[in-house]
Coordinates of C-alpha atoms and ligand atoms in Angstrom, one line a residue:
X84 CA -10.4 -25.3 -34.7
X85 CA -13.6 -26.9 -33.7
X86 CA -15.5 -25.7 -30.0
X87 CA -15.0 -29.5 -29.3
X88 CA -11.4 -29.5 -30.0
X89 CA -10.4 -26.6 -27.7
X90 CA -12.8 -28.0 -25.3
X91 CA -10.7 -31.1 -25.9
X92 CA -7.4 -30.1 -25.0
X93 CA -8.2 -28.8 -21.3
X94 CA -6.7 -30.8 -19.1
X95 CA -9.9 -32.5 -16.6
X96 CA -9.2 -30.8 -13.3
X97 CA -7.0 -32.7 -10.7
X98 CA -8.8 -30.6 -8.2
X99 CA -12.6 -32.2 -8.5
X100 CA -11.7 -35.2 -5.8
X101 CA -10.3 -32.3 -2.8
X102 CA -13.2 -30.2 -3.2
X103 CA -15.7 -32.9 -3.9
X104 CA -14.8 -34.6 -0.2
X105 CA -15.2 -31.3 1.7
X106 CA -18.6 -30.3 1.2
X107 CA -17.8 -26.7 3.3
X108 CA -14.3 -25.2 4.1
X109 CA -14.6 -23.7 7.4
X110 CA -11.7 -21.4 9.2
X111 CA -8.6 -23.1 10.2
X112 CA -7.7 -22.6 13.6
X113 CA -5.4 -24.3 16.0
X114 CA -4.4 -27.3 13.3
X115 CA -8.0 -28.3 12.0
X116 CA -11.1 -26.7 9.8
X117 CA -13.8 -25.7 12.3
X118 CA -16.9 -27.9 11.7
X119 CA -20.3 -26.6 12.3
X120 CA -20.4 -23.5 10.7
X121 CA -23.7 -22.2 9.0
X122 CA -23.8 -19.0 7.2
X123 CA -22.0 -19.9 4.3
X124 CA -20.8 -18.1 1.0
X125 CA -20.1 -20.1 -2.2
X126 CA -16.5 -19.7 -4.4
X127 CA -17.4 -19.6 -8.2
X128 CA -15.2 -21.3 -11.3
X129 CA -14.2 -18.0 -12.8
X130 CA -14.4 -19.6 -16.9
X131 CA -18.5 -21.5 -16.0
X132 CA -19.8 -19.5 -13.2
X133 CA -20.4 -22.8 -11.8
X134 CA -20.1 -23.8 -8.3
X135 CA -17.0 -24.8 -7.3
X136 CA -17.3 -24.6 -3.1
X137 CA -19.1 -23.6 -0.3
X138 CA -16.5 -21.9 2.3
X139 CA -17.9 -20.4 6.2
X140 CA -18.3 -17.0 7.3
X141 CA -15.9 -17.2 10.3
X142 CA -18.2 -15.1 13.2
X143 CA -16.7 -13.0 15.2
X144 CA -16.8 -15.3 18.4
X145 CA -14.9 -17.6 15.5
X146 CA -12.3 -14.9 15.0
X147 CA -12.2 -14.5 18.2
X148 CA -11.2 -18.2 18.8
X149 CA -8.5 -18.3 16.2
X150 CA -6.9 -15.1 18.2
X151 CA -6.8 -17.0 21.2
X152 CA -5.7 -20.3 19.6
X153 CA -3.0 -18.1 18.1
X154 CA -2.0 -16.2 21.3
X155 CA -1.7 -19.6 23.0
X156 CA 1.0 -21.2 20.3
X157 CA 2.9 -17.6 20.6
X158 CA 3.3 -17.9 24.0
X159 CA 3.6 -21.9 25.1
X160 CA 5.6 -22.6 21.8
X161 CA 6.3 -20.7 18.6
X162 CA 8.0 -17.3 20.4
X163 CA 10.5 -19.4 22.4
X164 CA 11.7 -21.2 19.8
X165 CA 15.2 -20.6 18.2
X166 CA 15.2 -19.1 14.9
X167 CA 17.0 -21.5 13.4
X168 CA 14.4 -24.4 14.9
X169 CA 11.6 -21.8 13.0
X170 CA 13.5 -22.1 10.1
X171 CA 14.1 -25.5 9.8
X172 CA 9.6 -25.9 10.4
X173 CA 9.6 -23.1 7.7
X174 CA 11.9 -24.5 4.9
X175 CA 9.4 -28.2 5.5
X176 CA 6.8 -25.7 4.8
X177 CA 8.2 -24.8 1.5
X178 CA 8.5 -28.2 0.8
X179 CA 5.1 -29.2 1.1
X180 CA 4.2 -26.5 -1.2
X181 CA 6.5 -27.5 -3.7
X182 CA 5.0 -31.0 -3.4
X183 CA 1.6 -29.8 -3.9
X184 CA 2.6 -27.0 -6.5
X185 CA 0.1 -28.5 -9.2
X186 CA -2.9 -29.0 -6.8
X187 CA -2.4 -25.3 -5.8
X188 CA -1.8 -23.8 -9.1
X189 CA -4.8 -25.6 -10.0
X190 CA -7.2 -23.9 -7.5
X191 CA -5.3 -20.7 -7.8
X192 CA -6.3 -20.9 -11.5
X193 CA -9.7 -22.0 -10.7
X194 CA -10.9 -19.7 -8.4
X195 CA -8.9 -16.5 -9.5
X196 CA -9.4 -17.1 -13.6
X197 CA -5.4 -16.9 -14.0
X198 CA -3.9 -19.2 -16.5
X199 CA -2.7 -22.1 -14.1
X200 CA 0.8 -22.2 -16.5
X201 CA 1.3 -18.6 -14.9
X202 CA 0.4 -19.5 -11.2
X203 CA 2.7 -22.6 -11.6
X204 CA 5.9 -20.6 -12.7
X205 CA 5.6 -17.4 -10.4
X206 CA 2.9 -17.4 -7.0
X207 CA 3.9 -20.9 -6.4
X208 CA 7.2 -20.7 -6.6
X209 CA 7.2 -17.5 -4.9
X210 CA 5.3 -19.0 -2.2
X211 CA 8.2 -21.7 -1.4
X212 CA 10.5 -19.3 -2.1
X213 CA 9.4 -16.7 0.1
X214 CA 9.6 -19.6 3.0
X215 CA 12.8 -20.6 2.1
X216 CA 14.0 -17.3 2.2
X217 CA 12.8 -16.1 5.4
X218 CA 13.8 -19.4 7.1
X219 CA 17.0 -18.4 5.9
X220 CA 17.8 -15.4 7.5
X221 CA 14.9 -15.8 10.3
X222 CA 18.4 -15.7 12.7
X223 CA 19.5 -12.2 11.3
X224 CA 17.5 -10.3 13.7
X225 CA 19.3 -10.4 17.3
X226 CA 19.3 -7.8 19.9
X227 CA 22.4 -5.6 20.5
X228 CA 24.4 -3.8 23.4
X229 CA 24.9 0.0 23.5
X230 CA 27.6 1.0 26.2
X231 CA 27.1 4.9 27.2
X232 CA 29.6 5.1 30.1
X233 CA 28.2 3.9 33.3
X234 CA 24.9 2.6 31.7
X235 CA 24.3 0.1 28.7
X236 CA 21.2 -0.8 26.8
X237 CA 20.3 -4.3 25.9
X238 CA 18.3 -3.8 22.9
X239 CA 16.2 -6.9 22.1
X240 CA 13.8 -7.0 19.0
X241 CA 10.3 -8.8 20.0
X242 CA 7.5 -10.6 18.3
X243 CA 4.7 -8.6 18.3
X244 CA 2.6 -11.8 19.1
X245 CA -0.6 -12.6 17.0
X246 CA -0.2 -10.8 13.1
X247 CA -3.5 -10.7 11.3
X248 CA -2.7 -11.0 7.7
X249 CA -5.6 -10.0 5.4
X250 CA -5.7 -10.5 1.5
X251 CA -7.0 -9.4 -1.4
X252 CA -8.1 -12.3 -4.0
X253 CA -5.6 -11.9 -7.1
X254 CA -2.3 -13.7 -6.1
X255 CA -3.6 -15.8 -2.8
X256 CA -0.7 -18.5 -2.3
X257 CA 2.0 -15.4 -3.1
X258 CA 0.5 -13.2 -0.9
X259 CA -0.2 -15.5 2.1
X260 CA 3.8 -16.4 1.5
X261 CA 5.1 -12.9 1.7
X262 CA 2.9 -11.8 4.8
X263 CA 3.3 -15.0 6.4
X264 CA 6.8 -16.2 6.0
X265 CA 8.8 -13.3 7.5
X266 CA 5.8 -12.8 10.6
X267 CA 6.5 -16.5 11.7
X268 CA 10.5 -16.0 11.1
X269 CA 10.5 -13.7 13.7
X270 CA 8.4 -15.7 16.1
X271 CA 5.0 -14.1 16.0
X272 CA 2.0 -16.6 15.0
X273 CA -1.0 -15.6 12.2
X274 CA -4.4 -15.3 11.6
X275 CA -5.0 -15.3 7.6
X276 CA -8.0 -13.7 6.1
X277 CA -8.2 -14.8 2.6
X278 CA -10.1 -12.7 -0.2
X279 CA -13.6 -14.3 -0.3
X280 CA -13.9 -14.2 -3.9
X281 CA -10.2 -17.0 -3.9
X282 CA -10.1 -18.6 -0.5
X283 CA -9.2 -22.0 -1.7
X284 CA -5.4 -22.2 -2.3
X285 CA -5.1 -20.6 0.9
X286 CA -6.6 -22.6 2.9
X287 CA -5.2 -25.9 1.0
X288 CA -2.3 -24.4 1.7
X289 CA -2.6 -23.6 5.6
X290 CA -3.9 -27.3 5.9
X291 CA -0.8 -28.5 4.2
X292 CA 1.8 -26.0 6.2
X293 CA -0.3 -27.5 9.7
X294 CA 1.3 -31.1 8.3
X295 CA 4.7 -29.5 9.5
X296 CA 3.7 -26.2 12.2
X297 CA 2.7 -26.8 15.4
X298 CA -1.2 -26.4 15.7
X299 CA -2.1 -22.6 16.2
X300 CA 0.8 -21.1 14.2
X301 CA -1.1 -20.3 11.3
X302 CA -4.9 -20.0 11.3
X303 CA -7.3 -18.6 8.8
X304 CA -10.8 -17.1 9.1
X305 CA -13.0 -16.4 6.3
X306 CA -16.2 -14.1 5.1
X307 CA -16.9 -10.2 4.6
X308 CA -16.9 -10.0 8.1
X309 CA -14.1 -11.2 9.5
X310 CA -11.5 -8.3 8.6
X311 CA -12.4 -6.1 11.0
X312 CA -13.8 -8.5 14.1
X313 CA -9.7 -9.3 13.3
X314 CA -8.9 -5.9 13.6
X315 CA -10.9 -4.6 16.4
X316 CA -9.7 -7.8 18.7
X317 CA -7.1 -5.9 21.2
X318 CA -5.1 -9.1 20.8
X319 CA -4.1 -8.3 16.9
X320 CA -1.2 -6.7 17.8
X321 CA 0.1 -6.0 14.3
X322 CA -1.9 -5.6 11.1
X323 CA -0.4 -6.5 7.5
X324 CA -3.0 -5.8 4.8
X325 CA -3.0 -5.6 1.0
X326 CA -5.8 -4.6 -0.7
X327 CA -7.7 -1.6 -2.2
X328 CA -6.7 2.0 -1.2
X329 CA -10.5 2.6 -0.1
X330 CA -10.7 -1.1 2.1
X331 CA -7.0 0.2 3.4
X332 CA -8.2 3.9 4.2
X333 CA -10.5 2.0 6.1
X334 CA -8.3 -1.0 8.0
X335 CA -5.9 2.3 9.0
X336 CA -9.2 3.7 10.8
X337 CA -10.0 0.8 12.3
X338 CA -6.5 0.0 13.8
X339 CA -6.3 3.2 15.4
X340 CA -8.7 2.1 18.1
X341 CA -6.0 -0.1 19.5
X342 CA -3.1 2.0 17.9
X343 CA -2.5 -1.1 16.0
X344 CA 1.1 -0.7 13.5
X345 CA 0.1 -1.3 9.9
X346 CA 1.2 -2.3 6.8
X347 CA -0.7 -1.3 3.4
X348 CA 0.2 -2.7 0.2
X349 CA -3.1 -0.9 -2.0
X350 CA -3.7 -0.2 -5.4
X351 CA -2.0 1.0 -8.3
X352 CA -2.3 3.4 -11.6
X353 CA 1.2 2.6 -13.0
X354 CA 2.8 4.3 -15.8
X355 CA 4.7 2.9 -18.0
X356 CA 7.3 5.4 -20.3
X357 CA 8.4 5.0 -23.7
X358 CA 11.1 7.2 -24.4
X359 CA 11.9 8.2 -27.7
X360 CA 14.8 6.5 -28.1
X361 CA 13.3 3.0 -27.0
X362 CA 13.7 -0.2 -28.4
X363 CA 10.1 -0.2 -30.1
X364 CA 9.7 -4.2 -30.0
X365 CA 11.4 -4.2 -26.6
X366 CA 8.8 -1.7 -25.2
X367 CA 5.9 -3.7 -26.8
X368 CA 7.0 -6.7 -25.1
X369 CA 7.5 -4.9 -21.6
X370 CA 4.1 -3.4 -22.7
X371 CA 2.0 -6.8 -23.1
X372 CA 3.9 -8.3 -20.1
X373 CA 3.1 -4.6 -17.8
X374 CA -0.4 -4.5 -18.8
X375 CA -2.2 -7.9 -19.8
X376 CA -0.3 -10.4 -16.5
X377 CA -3.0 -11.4 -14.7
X378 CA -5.3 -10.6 -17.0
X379 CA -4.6 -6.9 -15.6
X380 CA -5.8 -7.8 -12.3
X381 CA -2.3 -6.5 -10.6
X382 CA -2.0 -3.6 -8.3
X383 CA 1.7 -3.6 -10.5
X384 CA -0.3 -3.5 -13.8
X385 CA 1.2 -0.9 -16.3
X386 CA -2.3 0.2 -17.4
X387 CA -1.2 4.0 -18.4
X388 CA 1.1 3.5 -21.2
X389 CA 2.9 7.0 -22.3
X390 CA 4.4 7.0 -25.2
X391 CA 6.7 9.7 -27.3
X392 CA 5.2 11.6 -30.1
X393 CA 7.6 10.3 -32.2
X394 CA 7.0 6.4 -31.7
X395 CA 3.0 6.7 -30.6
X396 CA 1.9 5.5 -34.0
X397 CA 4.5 2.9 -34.8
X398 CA 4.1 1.4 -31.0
X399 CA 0.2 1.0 -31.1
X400 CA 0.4 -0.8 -34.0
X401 CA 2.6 -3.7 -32.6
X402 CA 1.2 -3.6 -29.4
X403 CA -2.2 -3.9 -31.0
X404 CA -0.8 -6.5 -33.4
X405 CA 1.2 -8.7 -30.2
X406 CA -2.4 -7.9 -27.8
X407 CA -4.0 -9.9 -30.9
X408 CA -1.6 -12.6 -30.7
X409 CA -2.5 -13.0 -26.9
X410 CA -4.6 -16.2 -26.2
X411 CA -8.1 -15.4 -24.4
X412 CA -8.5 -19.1 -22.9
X413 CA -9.7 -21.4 -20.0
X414 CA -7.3 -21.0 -17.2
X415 CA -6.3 -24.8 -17.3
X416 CA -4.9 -25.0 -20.8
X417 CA -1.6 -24.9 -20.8
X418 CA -1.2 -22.2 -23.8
X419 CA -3.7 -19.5 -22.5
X420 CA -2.0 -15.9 -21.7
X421 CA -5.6 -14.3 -20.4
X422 CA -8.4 -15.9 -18.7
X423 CA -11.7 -14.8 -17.0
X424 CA -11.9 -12.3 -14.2
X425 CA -12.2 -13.4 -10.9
X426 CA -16.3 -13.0 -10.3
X427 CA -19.3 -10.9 -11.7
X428 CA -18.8 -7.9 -9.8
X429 CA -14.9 -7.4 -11.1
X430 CA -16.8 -8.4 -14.8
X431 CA -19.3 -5.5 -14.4
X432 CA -16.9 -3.1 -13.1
X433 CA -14.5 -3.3 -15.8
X434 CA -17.5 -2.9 -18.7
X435 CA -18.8 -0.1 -16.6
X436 CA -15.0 1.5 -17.7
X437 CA -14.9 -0.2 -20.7
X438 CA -18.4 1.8 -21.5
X439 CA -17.6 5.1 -19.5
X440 CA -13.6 5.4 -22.0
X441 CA -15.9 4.7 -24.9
X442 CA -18.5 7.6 -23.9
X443 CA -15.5 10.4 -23.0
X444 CA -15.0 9.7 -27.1
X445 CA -11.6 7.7 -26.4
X446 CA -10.5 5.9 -29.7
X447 CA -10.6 1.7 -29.3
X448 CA -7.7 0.5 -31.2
X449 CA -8.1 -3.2 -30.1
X450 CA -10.9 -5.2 -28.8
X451 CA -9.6 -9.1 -28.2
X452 CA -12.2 -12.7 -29.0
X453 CA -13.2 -14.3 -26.3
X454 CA -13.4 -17.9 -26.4
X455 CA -16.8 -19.5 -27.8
X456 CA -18.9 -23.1 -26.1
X457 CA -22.0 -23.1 -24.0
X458 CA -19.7 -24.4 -21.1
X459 CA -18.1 -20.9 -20.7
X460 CA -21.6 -18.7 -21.3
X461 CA -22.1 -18.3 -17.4
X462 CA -18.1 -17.5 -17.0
X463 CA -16.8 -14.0 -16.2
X464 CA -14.8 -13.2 -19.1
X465 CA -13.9 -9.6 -21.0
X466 CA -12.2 -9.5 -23.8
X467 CA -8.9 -7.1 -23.8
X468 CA -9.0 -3.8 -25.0
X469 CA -6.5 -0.7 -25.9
X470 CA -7.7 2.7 -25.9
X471 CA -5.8 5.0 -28.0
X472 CA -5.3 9.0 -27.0
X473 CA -6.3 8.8 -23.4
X474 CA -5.7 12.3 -22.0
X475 CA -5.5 12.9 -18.4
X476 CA -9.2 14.0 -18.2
X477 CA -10.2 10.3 -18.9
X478 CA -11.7 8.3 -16.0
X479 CA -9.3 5.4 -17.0
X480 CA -6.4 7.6 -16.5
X481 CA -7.0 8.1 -13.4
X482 CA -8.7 5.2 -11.8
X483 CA -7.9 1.1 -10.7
X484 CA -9.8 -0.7 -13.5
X485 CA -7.9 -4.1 -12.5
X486 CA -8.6 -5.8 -15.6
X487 CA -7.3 -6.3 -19.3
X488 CA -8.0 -2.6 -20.0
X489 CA -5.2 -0.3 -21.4
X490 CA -4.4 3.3 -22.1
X491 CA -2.3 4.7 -24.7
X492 CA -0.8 8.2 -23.7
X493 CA 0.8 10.8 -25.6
X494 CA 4.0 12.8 -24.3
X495 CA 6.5 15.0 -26.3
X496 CA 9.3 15.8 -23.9
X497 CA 10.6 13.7 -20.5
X498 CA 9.6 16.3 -18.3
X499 CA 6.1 16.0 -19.7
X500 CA 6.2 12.6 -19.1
X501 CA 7.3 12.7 -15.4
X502 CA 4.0 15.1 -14.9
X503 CA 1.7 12.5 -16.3
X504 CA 3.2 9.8 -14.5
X505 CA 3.3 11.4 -11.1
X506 CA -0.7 12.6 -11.5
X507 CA -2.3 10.7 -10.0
X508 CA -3.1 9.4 -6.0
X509 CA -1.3 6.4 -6.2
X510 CA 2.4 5.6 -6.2
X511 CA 3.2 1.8 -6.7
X512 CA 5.5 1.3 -9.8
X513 CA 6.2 2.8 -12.9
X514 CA 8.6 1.3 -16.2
X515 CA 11.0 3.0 -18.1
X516 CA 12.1 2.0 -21.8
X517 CA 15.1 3.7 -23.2
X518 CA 18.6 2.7 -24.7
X519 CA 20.2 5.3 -22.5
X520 CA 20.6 4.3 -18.7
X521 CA 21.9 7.5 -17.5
X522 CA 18.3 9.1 -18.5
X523 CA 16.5 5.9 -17.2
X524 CA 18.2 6.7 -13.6
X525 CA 17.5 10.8 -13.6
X526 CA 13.8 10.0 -14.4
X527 CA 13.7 6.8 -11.9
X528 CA 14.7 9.7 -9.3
X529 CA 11.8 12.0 -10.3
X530 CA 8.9 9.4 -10.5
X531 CA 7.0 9.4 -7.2
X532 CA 6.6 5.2 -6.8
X533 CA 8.3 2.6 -4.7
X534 CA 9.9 0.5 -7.5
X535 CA 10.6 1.3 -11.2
X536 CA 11.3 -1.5 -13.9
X537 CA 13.6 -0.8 -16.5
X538 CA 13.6 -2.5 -19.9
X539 CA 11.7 -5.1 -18.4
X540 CA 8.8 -6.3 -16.2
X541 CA 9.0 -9.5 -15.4
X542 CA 6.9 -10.8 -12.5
X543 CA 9.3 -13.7 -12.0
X544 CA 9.9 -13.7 -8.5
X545 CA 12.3 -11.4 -6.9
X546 CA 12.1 -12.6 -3.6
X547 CA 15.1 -10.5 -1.3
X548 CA 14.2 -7.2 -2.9
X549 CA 11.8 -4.7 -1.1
X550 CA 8.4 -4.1 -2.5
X551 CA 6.1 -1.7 -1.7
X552 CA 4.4 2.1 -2.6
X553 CA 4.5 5.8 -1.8
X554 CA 1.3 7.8 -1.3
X555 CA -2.3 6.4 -2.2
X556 CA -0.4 3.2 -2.6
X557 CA 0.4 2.4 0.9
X558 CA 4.0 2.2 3.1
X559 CA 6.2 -0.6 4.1
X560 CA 7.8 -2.9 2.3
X561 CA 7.6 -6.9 1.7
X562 CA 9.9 -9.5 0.1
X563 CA 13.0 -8.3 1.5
X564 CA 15.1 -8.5 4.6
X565 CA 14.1 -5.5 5.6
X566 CA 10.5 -7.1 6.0
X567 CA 11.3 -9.2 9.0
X568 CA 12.1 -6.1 10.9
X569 CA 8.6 -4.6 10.6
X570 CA 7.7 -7.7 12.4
X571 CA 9.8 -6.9 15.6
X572 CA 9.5 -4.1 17.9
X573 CA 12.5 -3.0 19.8
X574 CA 12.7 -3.2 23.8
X575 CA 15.5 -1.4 25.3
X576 CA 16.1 -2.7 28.9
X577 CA 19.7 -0.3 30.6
X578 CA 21.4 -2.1 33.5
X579 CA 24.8 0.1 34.9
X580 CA 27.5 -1.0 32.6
X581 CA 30.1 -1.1 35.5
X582 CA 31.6 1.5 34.0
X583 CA 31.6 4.4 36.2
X584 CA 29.3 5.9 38.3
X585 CA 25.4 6.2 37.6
X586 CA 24.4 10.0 37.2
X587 CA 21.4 10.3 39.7
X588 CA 19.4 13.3 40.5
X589 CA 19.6 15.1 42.3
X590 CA 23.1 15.3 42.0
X591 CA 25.3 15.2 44.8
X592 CA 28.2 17.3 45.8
Ligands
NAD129 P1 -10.3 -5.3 -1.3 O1 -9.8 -4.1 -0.7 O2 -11.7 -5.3 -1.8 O3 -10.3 -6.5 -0.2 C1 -9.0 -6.9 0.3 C2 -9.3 -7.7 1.6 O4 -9.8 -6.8 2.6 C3 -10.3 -8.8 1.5 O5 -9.9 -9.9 2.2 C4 -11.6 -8.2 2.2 O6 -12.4 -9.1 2.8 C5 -10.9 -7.4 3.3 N1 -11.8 -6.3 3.8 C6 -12.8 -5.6 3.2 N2 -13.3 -4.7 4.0 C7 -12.5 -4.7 5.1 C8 -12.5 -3.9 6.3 N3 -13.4 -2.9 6.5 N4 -11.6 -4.2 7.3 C9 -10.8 -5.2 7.1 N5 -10.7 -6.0 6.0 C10 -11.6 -5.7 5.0 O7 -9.4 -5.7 -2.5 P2 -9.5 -6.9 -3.6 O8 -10.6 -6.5 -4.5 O9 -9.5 -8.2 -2.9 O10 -8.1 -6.8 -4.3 C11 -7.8 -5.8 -5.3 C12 -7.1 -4.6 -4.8 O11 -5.9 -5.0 -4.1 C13 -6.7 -3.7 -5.9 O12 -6.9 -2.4 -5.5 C14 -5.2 -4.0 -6.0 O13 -4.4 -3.0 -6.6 C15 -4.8 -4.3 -4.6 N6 -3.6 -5.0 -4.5 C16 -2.4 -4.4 -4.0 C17 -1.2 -5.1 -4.0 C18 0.0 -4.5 -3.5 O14 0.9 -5.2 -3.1 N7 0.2 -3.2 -3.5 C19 -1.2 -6.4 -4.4 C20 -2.4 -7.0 -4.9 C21 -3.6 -6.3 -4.9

């Protein structure tokens, strides 16, 4: 096929005319984007390198503005509102973003480098879904009445008021969905910080949502800066963050100062173990799926890949033969499965892997094309690559490379394999292939992560079922009903029950 022709069937972006009319995306606070904002940072088409728009560095008198504009709809409207008058503002929200779904898959795909076709099927739809959900069962959290004798307690569960909500860049309208939807359930308001290398979706998509919310319900604030003015403002009275396990080590510092409750959803180094009594094509296709989504910019990415003695051989060669059949493509065409990383700096990192596996002596098995036209020379694309006979002395064994970058690993026995998989600091996920359930279950027991995928991976949207990590991976858990709890604190006020008398002290007679 000719350059011309694959140039030829990407679709022209619908996206051009939105960010062609807003010359600078400021924050969003209190129902409109702030005008008059200086220092600026631009937002990069991840497949060109071009320009795609210019977006503010909120300051922190800026932060501090969207806290206050926040506070106010907490208190004057959003906290006093029934549940079920939240939900019915929330499930409008969802529809907005289903009626938008292209325009945000678009810049989704634009801005991050994931194919749109993927953004389209899974974080937008999880993004509506999430709101549906939530809006759903915002009216399952009501307070309770505990009778002990002459005293009762009237337990009531309370907003915590203003939630900052900060985000890495890889899956923006997902991630703003899954902090967001459950906070405003529960009657707190939000101030969004978007990752600054993908802030676009998400603030299309707070603009759209402010069609529906009253002003001040959901905010965002932008730039480098902006995470911790958030943080260190005493009126953040509840931090969710997702992110890397250093940034996180850090946000966990910083809300000690106001002994603010956290959330940390961080990285990953997730194993992925081929028993030896696997379905071999099965595996490969949990393999390609765990490993290459995203182009392997997931904190879920299965990037170790253990498998037994007895099928290593036979499994790298289909996985290297069904890696080959992946398509390394501009993020708009429909029929691309990998796309550019999000920005230089992600580009660099993953080479400076790339180079560091190929220095230990590691064997390359696979090393993908990238797609060929002077339009895409400035773009931030890597081709994909499998490393064969990783050992756990490799740097890539042991560290985030968050890119299309896999390891094979050899085991001979499950207990070996438990080992490997549990080395490491993190603890997200892990993936089990085996024809025998009973052994899938005793293993799923052993492997020190918060969720393990069996015979499958599929990043569908599994919105009701808690997500989240153990160790360097982070604690607490989203996308579930348990969720809307960690967004409520309980406040126990005792009256006498009229039940007896009250014990007082000191006692009498
Ligand atoms: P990052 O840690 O560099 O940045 C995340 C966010 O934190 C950004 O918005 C950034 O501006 C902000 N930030 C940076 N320094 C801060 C500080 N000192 N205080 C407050 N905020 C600060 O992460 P990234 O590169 O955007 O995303 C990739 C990482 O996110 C990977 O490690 C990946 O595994 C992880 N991740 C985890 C999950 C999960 O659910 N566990 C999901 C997606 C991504």
């Amino acid at each position: 096929m000719t350059v011309d022709a694959i140039i030829g069937r990407v679709p022209a972006p619908r996206t051009d005319e939105l960010l062609g009319a807003r010359p600078i995306w400021g924050s969003f606070i209190a129902g409109s984007f702030v005008q008059g904002e200086a220092d600026t940072f631009d937002v990069l088409e991840c497949s060109t390198g071009r320009h795609l728009a210019r977006v503010a560095n909120a300051s922190v008198a800026t932060v501090d503005r969207a806290v206050a504009d926040a506070r106010r709809a907490y208190e004057d409207v959003w906290r006093d509102m029934s549940p079920r008058e939240r939900g019915s503002l929330m499930r409008q929200v969802a529809a907005v973003i289903r009626e938008h779904a292209e325009e945000l898959a678009e810049l989704c795909a634009r801005e991050v480098g994931k194919p749109k076709r993927d953004a389209l099927r899974v974080d937008v739809v999880s993004s509506h879904t999430n709101f549906d959900y939530y809006a759903g069962i915002a009216d399952t959290v009501h307070g309770e009445i505990i009778h002990q004798g002459p005293v009762e307690a009237r337990v009531a569960y309370e907003p915590y008021g203003v939630v900052a909500a900060i985000l890495p860049f890889n899956w923006p309208v997902q991630h703003l969905a899954k902090k967001c939807a459950p906070a405003l359930a529960v009657g707190n308001t939000v101030v969004v910080k978007p990752g600054e290398q993908a802030p676009l979706a998400i603030l299309r998509l707070i603009e759209l949502a402010n069609q529906v919310l009253p002003p001040g319900v959901m905010n965002a604030v932008n730039g480098m800066a902006a995470g911790p003015a958030l943080i260190a403002n005493s009126r953040i009275e509840r931090v969710t963050f997702t992110g890397s396990t250093a940034t996180g080590r850090k946000v966990m510092a910083a809300a000690a100062q106001h002994v603010t409750y956290v959330t940390l959803e961080l990285g990953g180094k997730n194993a992925l173990l081929v028993l030896d009594d696997a379905d071999l094509d099965a595996a490969v296709t949990v393999a390609i799926e765990g490993m290459f989504y995203n182009n392997g910019m997931a904190c879920t990415s299965t990037s170790r890949i253990l498998v037994h003695d007895s099928l290593y051989d036979a499994f790298a060669e289909r996985f290297v033969a069904a890696a080959g059949g992946l398509v390394v493509g501009e993020p708009l065409d429909s029929r691309t499965d990998i796309g550019p990383l999000v920005d230089r700096r992600q580009q660099d990192r993953v080479e400076t892997y790339v180079n560091l596996t190929m220095d230990e002596g590691a064997k390359l098995l696979f090393e993908g094309e990238l797609p060929e036209h002077p339009q895409w020379s400035g773009g931030f694309w890597v081709k994909p690559r499998i490393f064969g006979e990783i050992t756990r002395a490799n740097t890539i064994a042991r560290e985030e490379v968050f890119g299309p970058v896999a390891a094979l690993m050899r085991f001979s026995s499950d207990d070996e394999a438990v080992e490997i998989a549990n080395d490491t600091d993190y603890g997200l996920t892990a993936a089990i292939c085996t024809r025998d359930e009973t052994r899938a279950t005793r293993l799923a027991t052993r492997l020190e992560v918060g969720m393990v995928f069996v015979n499958q991976y599929t990043r569908r949207t599994f919105v009701g079922s808690p997500f989240g990590g153990v160790k360097g991976s982070g604690f607490g858990r989203e996308y579930s009903a348990e969720t809307l709890h960690e967004f409520v604190r309980a406040k126990n006020v005792r009256f006498p029950s009229g039940h007896g008398e009250v014990p007082t002290w000191p006692p009498r007679g």
